[in-house]
CSV table of C-alpha atoms in Angstrom, one decimal:
chain,number,residue,atom,x,y,z
A,18,MET,CA,0.2,-0.3,-0.3
A,19,LYS,CA,1.3,3.8,-0.4
A,20,SER,CA,-0.3,6.5,0.8
A,21,ALA,CA,0.6,10.4,0.4
A,22,VAL,CA,-0.5,13.5,3.1
A,23,GLU,CA,-2.0,16.4,1.3
A,24,THR,CA,-2.3,19.5,4.2
A,25,LEU,CA,-5.4,21.1,2.9
A,26,ASN,CA,-5.6,23.8,6.0
A,27,PRO,CA,-3.9,23.6,9.3
A,28,THR,CA,-6.7,21.0,10.3
A,29,ARG,CA,-7.8,19.2,7.5
A,30,VAL,CA,-5.4,16.9,5.3
A,31,ARG,CA,-6.3,14.4,2.5
A,32,LEU,CA,-5.0,11.1,2.4
A,33,THR,CA,-4.3,9.5,-1.1
A,34,VAL,CA,-4.2,5.6,-0.7
A,35,GLU,CA,-3.4,3.2,-3.6
A,36,VAL,CA,-3.6,-0.5,-2.7
A,37,PRO,CA,-2.2,-3.5,-4.9
A,38,PHE,CA,-5.3,-5.8,-5.6
A,39,GLU,CA,-3.3,-8.7,-3.6
A,40,GLU,CA,-3.5,-6.9,-0.7
A,41,LEU,CA,-7.5,-7.3,-0.6
A,42,LYS,CA,-7.3,-11.0,-0.9
A,43,PRO,CA,-8.3,-11.4,3.2
A,44,SER,CA,-11.1,-8.9,2.5
A,45,LEU,CA,-12.3,-11.1,-0.4
A,46,ASP,CA,-12.3,-14.2,1.0
A,47,ALA,CA,-14.2,-12.5,3.7
A,48,ALA,CA,-17.0,-11.2,1.4
A,49,TYR,CA,-17.3,-14.9,-0.3
A,50,LYS,CA,-18.0,-16.3,3.1
A,51,LYS,CA,-20.5,-13.6,4.4
A,52,ILE,CA,-22.1,-14.0,1.0
A,53,ASN,CA,-22.0,-17.7,1.3
A,54,GLN,CA,-23.8,-17.5,4.5
A,55,GLN,CA,-26.9,-15.2,3.1
A,56,VAL,CA,-27.8,-16.8,-0.4
A,57,THR,CA,-29.4,-20.1,-1.6
A,58,VAL,CA,-28.3,-21.4,-4.5
A,59,PRO,CA,-30.1,-25.0,-6.1
A,60,GLY,CA,-27.5,-27.7,-6.0
A,61,PHE,CA,-25.3,-26.5,-3.5
A,62,ARG,CA,-25.4,-27.0,0.3
A,63,LYS,CA,-25.5,-23.3,2.2
A,64,GLY,CA,-22.0,-22.0,2.6
A,65,LYS,CA,-20.4,-24.2,0.0
A,66,VAL,CA,-21.2,-22.1,-3.1
A,67,PRO,CA,-18.0,-21.8,-5.1
A,68,ALA,CA,-16.8,-18.4,-5.9
A,69,ARG,CA,-17.2,-19.0,-9.3
A,70,VAL,CA,-20.7,-19.3,-9.0
A,71,ILE,CA,-21.5,-16.4,-6.8
A,72,ASP,CA,-20.2,-14.3,-9.3
A,73,GLN,CA,-22.2,-15.7,-12.0
A,74,ARG,CA,-24.9,-15.1,-9.8
A,75,PHE,CA,-25.0,-12.5,-7.8
A,76,GLY,CA,-22.3,-10.6,-10.2
A,77,ARG,CA,-18.7,-9.9,-8.8
A,78,GLY,CA,-19.3,-6.2,-8.4
A,79,ALA,CA,-21.4,-6.8,-5.1
A,80,VAL,CA,-18.3,-9.3,-3.7
A,81,LEU,CA,-16.0,-6.1,-4.8
A,82,GLU,CA,-18.4,-3.7,-3.0
A,83,GLU,CA,-18.3,-6.4,0.3
A,84,ALA,CA,-14.8,-6.8,0.0
A,85,VAL,CA,-14.0,-2.8,0.0
A,86,ASN,CA,-16.3,-2.1,2.8
A,87,ASP,CA,-14.2,-4.6,5.1
A,88,ALA,CA,-10.8,-3.3,4.3
A,89,LEU,CA,-11.4,0.3,4.1
A,90,PRO,CA,-11.2,1.1,7.7
A,91,LYS,CA,-7.8,-1.0,8.4
A,92,LEU,CA,-6.9,0.9,5.1
A,93,TYR,CA,-7.6,4.3,6.0
A,94,GLN,CA,-6.2,3.5,9.5
A,95,GLU,CA,-3.0,2.1,8.4
A,96,ALA,CA,-2.4,5.4,6.4
A,97,VAL,CA,-3.3,7.9,9.4
A,98,ASN,CA,-0.3,5.6,11.4
A,99,GLU,CA,1.9,5.8,8.2
A,100,GLY,CA,1.3,9.8,8.0
A,101,GLU,CA,1.4,10.1,12.0
A,102,LEU,CA,-1.6,11.9,11.7
A,103,SER,CA,-4.3,12.6,14.9
A,104,PRO,CA,-7.7,12.7,13.4
A,105,LEU,CA,-10.5,14.4,15.2
A,106,GLY,CA,-13.3,13.2,12.9
A,107,GLN,CA,-15.1,10.6,10.5
A,108,PRO,CA,-13.0,10.7,7.3
A,109,GLU,CA,-15.0,11.8,4.0
A,110,VAL,CA,-13.9,9.0,2.2
A,111,ASP,CA,-13.7,9.0,-2.1
A,112,ILE,CA,-13.0,6.0,-4.3
A,113,THR,CA,-11.2,7.2,-6.5
A,114,GLU,CA,-10.2,4.1,-8.5
A,115,LEU,CA,-11.4,0.2,-8.5
A,116,LYS,CA,-9.9,-2.2,-11.3
A,117,ASP,CA,-10.6,-5.8,-10.7
A,118,ASN,CA,-7.7,-7.6,-9.8
A,119,GLU,CA,-5.2,-4.6,-10.5
A,120,LEU,CA,-6.2,-1.7,-8.2
A,121,LEU,CA,-8.0,0.3,-5.5
A,122,ALA,CA,-7.2,4.0,-5.1
A,123,PHE,CA,-9.2,6.1,-2.6
A,124,THR,CA,-8.8,9.4,-0.8
A,125,ALA,CA,-10.1,10.4,2.3
A,126,GLU,CA,-10.4,13.9,4.2
A,127,VAL,CA,-10.4,14.5,7.6
A,128,ASP,CA,-9.8,16.6,10.4
A,129,VAL,CA,-6.7,16.5,12.2
A,130,ARG,CA,-4.8,17.9,15.4
A,131,PRO,CA,-3.5,21.4,14.8
A,132,ALA,CA,0.4,21.4,15.2
A,133,ILE,CA,0.9,23.7,18.3
A,134,GLU,CA,4.3,25.4,19.0
A,135,ILE,CA,4.2,25.8,23.1
A,136,PRO,CA,6.3,28.9,23.6
A,137,ASP,CA,8.3,30.1,26.8
A,138,TYR,CA,5.8,30.6,29.0
A,139,SER,CA,8.1,31.0,32.1
A,140,GLY,CA,7.2,34.8,31.7
A,141,ILE,CA,3.8,34.9,32.7
A,142,GLU,CA,2.9,37.1,35.2
A,143,VAL,CA,-0.8,37.4,36.9
A,144,THR,CA,-2.0,39.0,40.1
A,145,VAL,CA,-4.8,37.4,42.4
A,146,ASP,CA,-6.6,38.4,45.5
A,147,ALA,CA,-4.7,38.5,49.2
A,148,VAL,CA,-6.0,35.7,51.7
A,149,GLU,CA,-7.4,38.3,54.1
A,150,VAL,CA,-9.7,37.0,56.8
A,151,THR,CA,-10.9,40.4,58.9
A,152,ASP,CA,-12.5,40.0,62.6
A,153,GLU,CA,-16.4,40.8,60.7
A,154,ASP,CA,-15.5,37.5,58.4
A,155,VAL,CA,-15.2,35.4,61.6
A,156,GLU,CA,-18.2,36.8,63.2
A,157,LYS,CA,-20.5,36.9,60.2
A,158,ALA,CA,-19.6,32.7,60.1
A,159,VAL,CA,-20.0,32.7,63.8
A,160,GLN,CA,-23.2,33.9,63.2
A,161,GLN,CA,-24.3,31.9,60.8
A,162,LEU,CA,-23.5,29.0,62.7
A,163,ARG,CA,-25.5,30.3,65.8
A,164,GLU,CA,-29.0,31.2,63.5
A,165,ARG,CA,-28.4,27.1,62.7
A,166,PHE,CA,-29.0,26.4,66.4
A,167,ALA,CA,-31.7,28.9,67.0
A,168,SER,CA,-35.5,27.8,68.5
A,169,THR,CA,-38.7,28.8,67.5
A,170,THR,CA,-41.6,29.1,69.6
A,171,VAL,CA,-45.2,30.1,68.1
A,172,VAL,CA,-46.2,33.6,68.9
A,173,GLU,CA,-49.7,35.0,68.9
A,174,ARG,CA,-48.6,38.5,67.2
A,175,PRO,CA,-47.6,40.4,64.0
A,176,ALA,CA,-45.0,38.9,62.2
A,177,ALA,CA,-41.3,41.0,62.4
A,178,GLU,CA,-38.3,40.6,60.7
A,179,GLY,CA,-36.0,37.7,62.2
A,180,ASP,CA,-39.5,35.8,62.7
A,181,VAL,CA,-40.1,32.1,61.0
A,182,VAL,CA,-43.5,32.6,59.3
A,183,LYS,CA,-45.4,29.0,57.7
A,184,ILE,CA,-46.8,30.4,54.3
A,185,ASP,CA,-48.7,28.9,51.1
A,186,LEU,CA,-48.1,31.2,48.1
A,187,GLU,CA,-49.9,30.8,44.7
A,188,ALA,CA,-48.5,32.8,42.0
A,189,ARG,CA,-50.4,33.8,39.1
A,190,VAL,CA,-49.6,35.2,35.8
A,191,ASP,CA,-51.8,36.8,33.0
A,192,GLY,CA,-54.6,35.8,35.7
A,193,GLU,CA,-54.0,32.4,35.6
A,194,VAL,CA,-52.4,30.1,38.3
A,195,LEU,CA,-49.4,28.4,36.8
A,196,GLU,CA,-49.0,24.4,37.4
A,197,ASP,CA,-45.9,25.1,39.0
A,198,GLY,CA,-46.7,28.2,40.7
A,199,VAL,CA,-48.9,26.8,44.2
A,200,ALA,CA,-46.4,25.9,47.3
A,201,LYS,CA,-48.1,24.9,50.8
A,202,GLY,CA,-46.0,24.9,54.2
A,203,VAL,CA,-42.7,26.4,53.3
A,204,ASP,CA,-41.2,28.2,56.1
A,205,TYR,CA,-39.4,31.3,55.5
A,206,VAL,CA,-37.0,33.9,57.8
A,207,ILE,CA,-38.3,37.1,57.1
A,208,GLY,CA,-35.6,39.6,56.0
A,209,SER,CA,-33.6,36.0,54.6
A,210,GLY,CA,-34.2,37.2,51.1
A,211,GLU,CA,-34.4,33.6,50.1
A,212,LEU,CA,-37.3,33.8,48.5
A,213,LEU,CA,-39.4,36.3,46.2
A,214,ASP,CA,-38.5,40.0,45.9
A,215,GLY,CA,-40.9,41.7,47.9
A,216,ILE,CA,-42.2,39.1,50.0
A,217,ASP,CA,-40.4,40.4,53.2
A,218,GLU,CA,-42.8,44.0,53.2
A,219,ALA,CA,-46.0,41.5,52.1
A,220,VAL,CA,-45.6,39.2,55.4
A,221,THR,CA,-44.0,41.9,57.6
A,222,GLY,CA,-47.1,42.8,60.5
A,223,LEU,CA,-49.2,39.9,58.9
A,224,GLU,CA,-50.5,37.7,62.0
A,225,ALA,CA,-51.2,33.7,61.5
A,226,GLY,CA,-54.6,33.4,58.9
A,227,GLY,CA,-53.5,37.4,57.6
A,228,SER,CA,-53.2,37.1,53.6
A,229,ALA,CA,-51.1,39.6,51.3
A,230,THR,CA,-50.7,39.7,47.2
A,231,PHE,CA,-47.9,41.4,45.4
A,232,THR,CA,-46.2,41.5,42.6
A,233,SER,CA,-42.5,40.0,41.9
A,234,GLU,CA,-40.2,38.9,39.0
A,235,LEU,CA,-40.1,35.0,39.3
A,236,LYS,CA,-36.7,33.6,39.7
A,237,GLY,CA,-37.9,29.8,38.6
A,238,GLY,CA,-40.1,27.2,37.0
A,239,SER,CA,-41.9,27.3,34.0
A,240,ALA,CA,-42.4,31.6,33.9
A,241,ALA,CA,-39.1,32.0,35.2
A,242,GLY,CA,-38.4,35.9,34.6
A,243,ARG,CA,-41.4,37.2,34.1
A,244,GLU,CA,-43.5,39.5,36.6
A,245,ALA,CA,-46.3,37.4,38.7
A,246,GLU,CA,-48.6,38.1,41.0
A,247,VAL,CA,-48.5,36.8,44.3
A,248,LYS,CA,-50.9,35.5,46.5
A,249,VAL,CA,-49.0,34.6,50.3
A,250,ASP,CA,-51.3,33.4,53.4
A,251,VAL,CA,-49.7,33.3,56.7
A,252,THR,CA,-50.7,29.9,58.4
A,253,SER,CA,-48.4,30.8,61.6
A,254,VAL,CA,-45.6,32.9,62.9
A,255,SER,CA,-42.8,31.8,65.2
A,256,ALA,CA,-40.2,33.8,67.0
A,257,ARG,CA,-36.4,32.6,66.8
A,258,GLU,CA,-34.3,32.6,69.9
A,259,LEU,CA,-30.3,32.7,69.3
A,260,PRO,CA,-28.3,30.8,71.8
A,261,GLU,CA,-25.8,32.8,73.7
A,262,LEU,CA,-22.4,33.3,72.0
A,263,ASP,CA,-20.6,31.6,75.0
A,264,ASP,CA,-18.6,28.7,75.8
A,265,ASP,CA,-21.4,27.0,76.4
A,266,PHE,CA,-22.6,27.5,72.5
A,267,ALA,CA,-19.1,26.4,71.3
A,268,GLN,CA,-19.5,22.7,72.8
A,269,LEU,CA,-22.8,22.8,71.8
A,270,ALA,CA,-22.3,23.7,68.1
A,271,SER,CA,-18.4,22.7,67.5
A,272,GLN,CA,-15.7,20.0,69.3
A,273,PHE,CA,-14.1,23.2,70.8
A,274,ASP,CA,-14.4,24.0,74.7
A,275,THR,CA,-14.5,27.9,74.9
A,276,LEU,CA,-16.0,30.6,72.0
A,277,GLU,CA,-12.3,31.3,71.3
A,278,GLU,CA,-11.2,28.6,70.7
A,279,LEU,CA,-14.2,28.2,68.0
A,280,ARG,CA,-13.3,31.8,66.9
A,281,ALA,CA,-9.8,30.5,66.0
A,282,ASP,CA,-10.9,27.4,64.1
A,283,THR,CA,-13.4,29.4,61.9
A,284,ARG,CA,-10.4,31.8,61.1
A,285,LYS,CA,-8.4,29.0,60.0
A,286,ARG,CA,-11.1,27.5,58.3
A,287,LEU,CA,-12.0,30.7,56.2
A,288,GLU,CA,-8.2,31.0,55.7
A,289,ARG,CA,-8.1,27.7,54.1
A,290,MET,CA,-10.7,28.4,52.0
A,291,LYS,CA,-9.9,31.7,50.9
A,292,LYS,CA,-6.2,29.9,50.0
A,293,TYR,CA,-8.0,27.6,47.3
A,294,ASP,CA,-9.8,29.8,46.2
A,295,GLN,CA,-6.9,32.2,45.5
A,296,ALA,CA,-5.2,28.8,43.8
A,297,THR,CA,-8.0,28.2,41.6
A,298,GLN,CA,-8.1,32.1,40.5
A,299,ALA,CA,-4.2,31.5,39.5
A,300,GLN,CA,-5.0,28.5,37.5
A,301,GLU,CA,-7.7,30.3,35.8
A,302,LYS,CA,-5.5,33.5,34.9
A,303,VAL,CA,-2.3,31.5,34.0
A,304,LEU,CA,-4.4,29.3,32.0
A,305,ASP,CA,-5.7,32.8,30.1
A,306,GLU,CA,-2.5,34.3,29.7
A,307,LEU,CA,-1.2,31.0,28.4
A,308,ILE,CA,-4.2,30.3,25.8
A,309,SER,CA,-3.3,34.3,24.4
A,310,LEU,CA,0.3,33.0,23.9
A,311,VAL,CA,-0.8,30.0,21.7
A,312,GLU,CA,-2.1,30.6,18.2
A,313,VAL,CA,-4.6,27.3,18.1
A,314,PRO,CA,-6.7,26.7,14.8
A,315,ILE,CA,-9.8,25.0,15.1
A,316,PRO,CA,-11.8,22.8,12.8
A,317,GLU,CA,-14.9,24.0,12.0
A,318,LYS,CA,-17.2,20.8,12.3
A,319,LEU,CA,-15.3,20.4,15.9
A,320,LEU,CA,-16.4,23.8,16.9
A,321,GLN,CA,-19.9,22.7,15.8
A,322,ASP,CA,-20.3,19.5,17.5
A,323,GLU,CA,-19.0,20.7,21.1
A,324,ILE,CA,-21.4,24.0,20.7
A,325,ASN,CA,-24.4,21.8,20.0
A,326,THR,CA,-23.1,19.2,23.0
A,327,ARG,CA,-23.0,22.2,25.2
A,328,LYS,CA,-26.5,23.3,24.3
A,329,HIS,CA,-28.2,20.0,24.0
A,330,ASN,CA,-26.5,19.5,27.7
A,331,LEU,CA,-27.9,22.7,29.2
A,332,VAL,CA,-31.6,22.4,27.2
A,333,ASN,CA,-32.0,18.7,28.3
A,334,HIS,CA,-30.0,18.2,31.1
A,335,GLN,CA,-29.2,21.5,33.1
A,336,LEU,CA,-32.7,23.5,33.1
A,337,PRO,CA,-34.9,20.9,33.3
A,338,GLN,CA,-33.6,19.9,36.8
A,339,MET,CA,-33.8,23.8,37.5
A,340,GLY,CA,-37.6,23.7,36.3
A,341,LEU,CA,-36.2,25.7,33.4
A,342,ASP,CA,-36.7,26.2,29.6
A,343,LEU,CA,-34.0,27.7,27.5
A,344,ALA,CA,-36.7,30.7,26.8
A,345,ALA,CA,-37.2,31.3,30.4
A,346,TYR,CA,-33.3,30.7,31.2
A,347,LEU,CA,-32.7,33.5,28.5
A,348,ARG,CA,-35.6,35.9,30.6
A,349,MET,CA,-33.4,35.3,33.7
A,350,GLN,CA,-30.2,36.2,32.2
A,351,ASP,CA,-31.6,39.0,30.2
A,352,LYS,CA,-30.4,37.5,27.3
A,353,SER,CA,-31.4,37.5,23.3
A,354,GLU,CA,-30.8,33.9,21.7
A,355,GLU,CA,-28.1,35.7,19.6
A,356,GLU,CA,-25.9,36.8,22.4
A,357,PHE,CA,-26.6,33.3,23.8
A,358,ASP,CA,-25.4,31.4,21.2
A,359,ALA,CA,-22.1,33.8,20.7
A,360,GLU,CA,-21.4,33.1,24.5
A,361,LEU,CA,-21.6,29.5,24.0
A,362,LYS,CA,-19.6,29.6,20.6
A,363,GLN,CA,-17.0,31.5,22.7
A,364,GLN,CA,-16.9,29.0,25.3
A,365,ALA,CA,-16.6,26.2,23.3
A,366,GLU,CA,-13.7,28.0,21.4
A,367,LYS,CA,-11.9,28.5,24.5
A,368,GLY,CA,-12.6,24.8,26.0
A,369,ILE,CA,-11.3,23.1,22.3
A,370,ARG,CA,-8.0,25.5,22.2
A,371,THR,CA,-7.4,24.7,26.1
A,372,GLN,CA,-7.6,20.8,25.2
A,373,PHE,CA,-5.2,21.1,22.7
A,374,ILE,CA,-2.6,23.3,24.1
A,375,LEU,CA,-2.6,20.9,27.6
A,376,ASP,CA,-2.8,18.1,25.1
A,377,GLU,CA,0.2,19.3,23.5
A,378,LEU,CA,1.8,20.2,26.7
A,379,VAL,CA,1.4,16.6,28.3
A,380,SER,CA,3.3,15.1,25.2
A,381,LYS,CA,6.4,17.6,25.6
A,382,GLU,CA,6.7,17.3,29.3
A,383,LYS,CA,6.2,13.4,29.0
A,384,LEU,CA,3.6,13.5,31.5
A,385,ASN,CA,2.0,10.0,32.4
A,386,VAL,CA,-1.1,9.4,34.9
A,387,ASN,CA,-0.2,6.5,37.7
A,388,GLN,CA,-3.3,4.4,39.2
A,389,GLU,CA,-3.1,6.3,42.6
A,390,GLU,CA,-3.7,10.0,40.5
A,391,LEU,CA,-6.2,8.4,38.7
A,392,THR,CA,-7.9,7.1,41.5
A,393,GLU,CA,-7.6,10.3,43.7
A,394,HIS,CA,-9.5,11.6,40.5
A,395,LEU,CA,-12.5,9.4,39.9
A,396,VAL,CA,-13.4,9.9,43.5
A,397,ARG,CA,-13.6,13.6,43.5
A,398,ARG,CA,-15.8,13.0,40.3
A,399,ALA,CA,-17.6,10.7,42.2
A,400,GLN,CA,-18.3,13.4,45.2
A,401,SER,CA,-19.1,15.9,42.6
A,402,SER,CA,-21.9,13.6,40.7
A,403,GLY,CA,-23.4,12.4,43.8
A,404,MET,CA,-22.6,8.5,43.4
A,405,SER,CA,-20.3,6.7,45.3
A,406,PRO,CA,-16.6,5.9,43.7
A,407,ASP,CA,-17.5,2.3,42.9
A,408,GLN,CA,-20.7,3.4,41.0
A,409,PHE,CA,-18.8,6.2,39.4
A,410,ALA,CA,-15.8,3.7,38.4
A,411,GLN,CA,-18.1,1.1,37.0
A,412,ALA,CA,-20.3,4.1,35.0
A,413,VAL,CA,-16.9,5.2,33.7
A,414,VAL,CA,-15.6,1.6,32.8
A,415,GLU,CA,-18.8,0.5,30.7
A,416,SER,CA,-18.7,3.8,28.8
A,417,GLY,CA,-15.7,3.6,27.8
A,418,GLN,CA,-14.4,7.2,29.6
A,419,VAL,CA,-11.4,5.6,31.3
A,420,PRO,CA,-9.4,7.8,28.4
A,421,MET,CA,-10.9,10.7,29.2
A,422,LEU,CA,-10.7,10.5,32.8
A,423,VAL,CA,-6.5,9.9,32.2
A,424,GLY,CA,-6.5,13.0,29.8
A,425,GLU,CA,-8.4,15.2,32.7
A,426,VAL,CA,-5.8,14.3,35.2
A,427,ALA,CA,-2.9,14.6,32.7
A,428,ARG,CA,-3.8,18.2,31.6
A,429,GLY,CA,-4.4,18.9,35.2
A,430,LYS,CA,-0.9,17.8,35.6
A,431,ALA,CA,0.2,20.3,32.4
A,432,LEU,CA,-1.5,23.6,34.2
A,433,ALA,CA,0.2,22.7,37.4
A,434,LEU,CA,3.4,23.1,35.5
A,435,VAL,CA,2.6,26.0,33.5
A,436,VAL,CA,0.9,27.4,37.1
A,437,GLU,CA,4.5,26.3,38.6
A,438,ALA,CA,6.7,28.8,36.3
A,439,ALA,CA,4.4,31.4,36.7
A,440,LYS,CA,5.3,34.1,38.5
A,441,VAL,CA,2.0,35.2,40.9
A,442,THR,CA,1.6,37.9,43.2
A,443,ASP,CA,-1.2,39.0,45.3
A,444,THR,CA,-3.1,42.4,45.6
A,445,ASN,CA,-0.4,43.3,48.4
A,446,GLY,CA,2.2,42.9,46.1
A,447,GLU,CA,3.2,39.8,48.2
A,448,THR,CA,4.4,36.6,46.1
A,449,VAL,CA,2.0,33.7,46.3
A,450,THR,CA,3.1,30.1,46.6
A,451,LEU,CA,0.6,27.7,45.6
A,452,GLU,CA,2.4,24.1,45.7
A,453,ASP,CA,-0.3,22.5,48.7
A,454,GLU,CA,-3.2,24.2,47.0
A,455,GLU,CA,-2.3,22.9,43.6
A,456,ASP,CA,-1.8,19.3,45.1
A,457,GLU,CA,-5.3,19.2,46.5
A,458,SER,CA,-6.9,20.9,42.9
A,459,GLU,CA,-4.7,19.0,40.7
A,460,GLY,CA,-6.8,17.0,38.4
A,461,GLY,CA,-10.0,18.3,40.1
A,462,GLU,CA,-10.5,22.3,39.6
A,463,ALA,CA,-7.5,22.2,37.1
A,464,ALA,CA,-8.6,19.2,35.2
A,465,GLU,CA,-12.0,20.7,34.7
A,466,ALA,CA,-10.6,24.5,33.9
A,467,SER,CA,-8.1,22.3,31.3
A,468,ALA,CA,-11.4,21.9,29.2
A,469,GLU,CA,-13.5,24.3,30.6
A,470,SER,CA,-14.9,21.6,28.9
A,471,GLY,CA,-15.0,18.3,29.6
A,472,GLU,CA,-17.2,18.3,26.5
A,473,ALA,CA,-14.4,19.5,24.6
A,474,ALA,CA,-12.4,16.2,25.2
A,475,GLU,CA,-15.1,13.9,25.1
A,476,THR,CA,-16.4,15.4,21.9
A,477,ALA,CA,-12.5,14.9,20.2
A,478,GLU,CA,-12.2,11.6,21.6
A,479,LYS,CA,-15.2,10.1,20.2
A,480,SER,CA,-14.9,11.9,16.6
A,481,ALA,CA,-11.6,10.3,16.9
A,482,GLU,CA,-13.2,6.8,17.5
A,483,GLN,CA,-16.0,7.4,15.1
A,484,GLY,CA,-13.2,8.1,12.3
A,485,GLU,CA,-11.3,5.2,13.4
A,486,GLU,CA,-14.0,2.9,13.2
A,487,LYS,CA,-16.0,3.7,10.2
A,488,ALA,CA,-13.7,5.1,7.7
A,489,GLU,CA,-16.2,4.5,4.7
A,490,GLY,CA,-18.3,7.7,6.1
C-alpha cells in the first residue's frame, strides 16, 4: 500500500491511498464467506457455493463492494498511522479507482489536530486576591453557625423581621394560576432574602391567618423571569431565639470547649477556603495568559459539534433539573438567543483551545498518569456527581470513558507545571506560593478548567473513535 498526505489547511488533510489488489485478498475471502452464509443456490449446500458461482449469480461487483467496505477502515487506519496523523472526526472517503485484480485507490479527507508550538511560558505573571480574613468575616461565620442552632416558638402577634413564618404561596401570570406556581407549608425567615422579592414587605405585620398579594419577578419554574401576582397566606408566626455566644454554645455547636477556640478554628477554616479560592483564581488567570500566547486553529466541524453538545446538555439536562426551559433561562439572564449563541461559541472555542494546548504540553513534557492519581481524581468526580466511587468507576468503565478521565488528570498536571513556572503575586504585592493548593486541586478544578470542557475532550475523543471505526464514511 502507498499513501500520501496533502495538507488542505492547518486542521484538515487529504490522504491519497493506492492498494495493490493482492492486499485485498483477506477481505475478498471474507466477502465470499459472508455472501455464502446469506444466499441459497440450488444444487449447493448452504455455505458451500463456489466463488465462480457467486460471481455468475450475484455479480462480481457485489463481492468487490463487500470486500472494499470490509477493507477500508483498516486501510484508512494504516494510512493514518503511516502519516503520523491525529484525526479528530469521521473521514470523507471517495473511491477514485477500483480495477478488478489490479488496484484500489481512494482519498480520505479528515480533520486533524493542528500542530501547536508552545512558547516559553515562564514569563507569565498574574495578580490574584490576597488572602485576608477580617474579624468581621469570622463573626459573620460564627453568627451563621449560631442561627443554625436557633430555637423557634409560635407566637400570637404580627410577624416581624427575623421571625419564621409558615406560608402558602400561589403565583398567577396573566390571571392564570401556574401549574408549578403553588407551594404549601413553606417556612421562611423574614429578611433572609431567600424567596421572592417583595415577600418581606408583604408578610411583615401579618398575623396567623393573614393574607397579602404582591408583584414579583419569578426566579424559577415555567415562568421564570416573568412578572407574577403572588398571593401569600400566613398560617403561623414563630419567634426565633438565638443561643448566647458563650462557651456553652461552642460546646453545643462544635468540638471546642471555648468560644475563643471556636473563633480561632473558624478563622483557620476561612483562611484555607480563601487560599483554595486564590489557587483556583491563579490557575484560571495563568490558563488565560497561556491561551493568549498560543495560536490554535480550530476545525469548524469540531467546534460546531462542541457547541451542539454544550447546548444539548444545557437544554435537555441542566435546565430541566432547575424547572426551566431555554426561553425562561434567557429571560432570567436578560439575553437574546443571539447573545446566548455567541457566548456559547466563545466558551466552546476556549474549551477546545485549552484542550489542544494542554494535550500538547502533556506530550512535550512526557507527563504520565499513575493509578493513584487516577483513583484520586475518580473519587473527586464521584463526589461531585453524587455517586459512590464504585458506582462512578463502574459507569466510567462501561461507557468507555477511562481515557477521558486519564486525559483530565494529565491536563491538570500540565496546567500545574505552567502555574508553577508563573510569577503569581497578590493584590498586596506579595509573592504567592501555591504548591499545597495545587496539590489539592490537581486533576480536579485544574483538570476541569483545562477543558473548560470535559465536553470538548469527550467530543474530540468520540469523533476520533468514530473516524477509526467508520472510515467508509
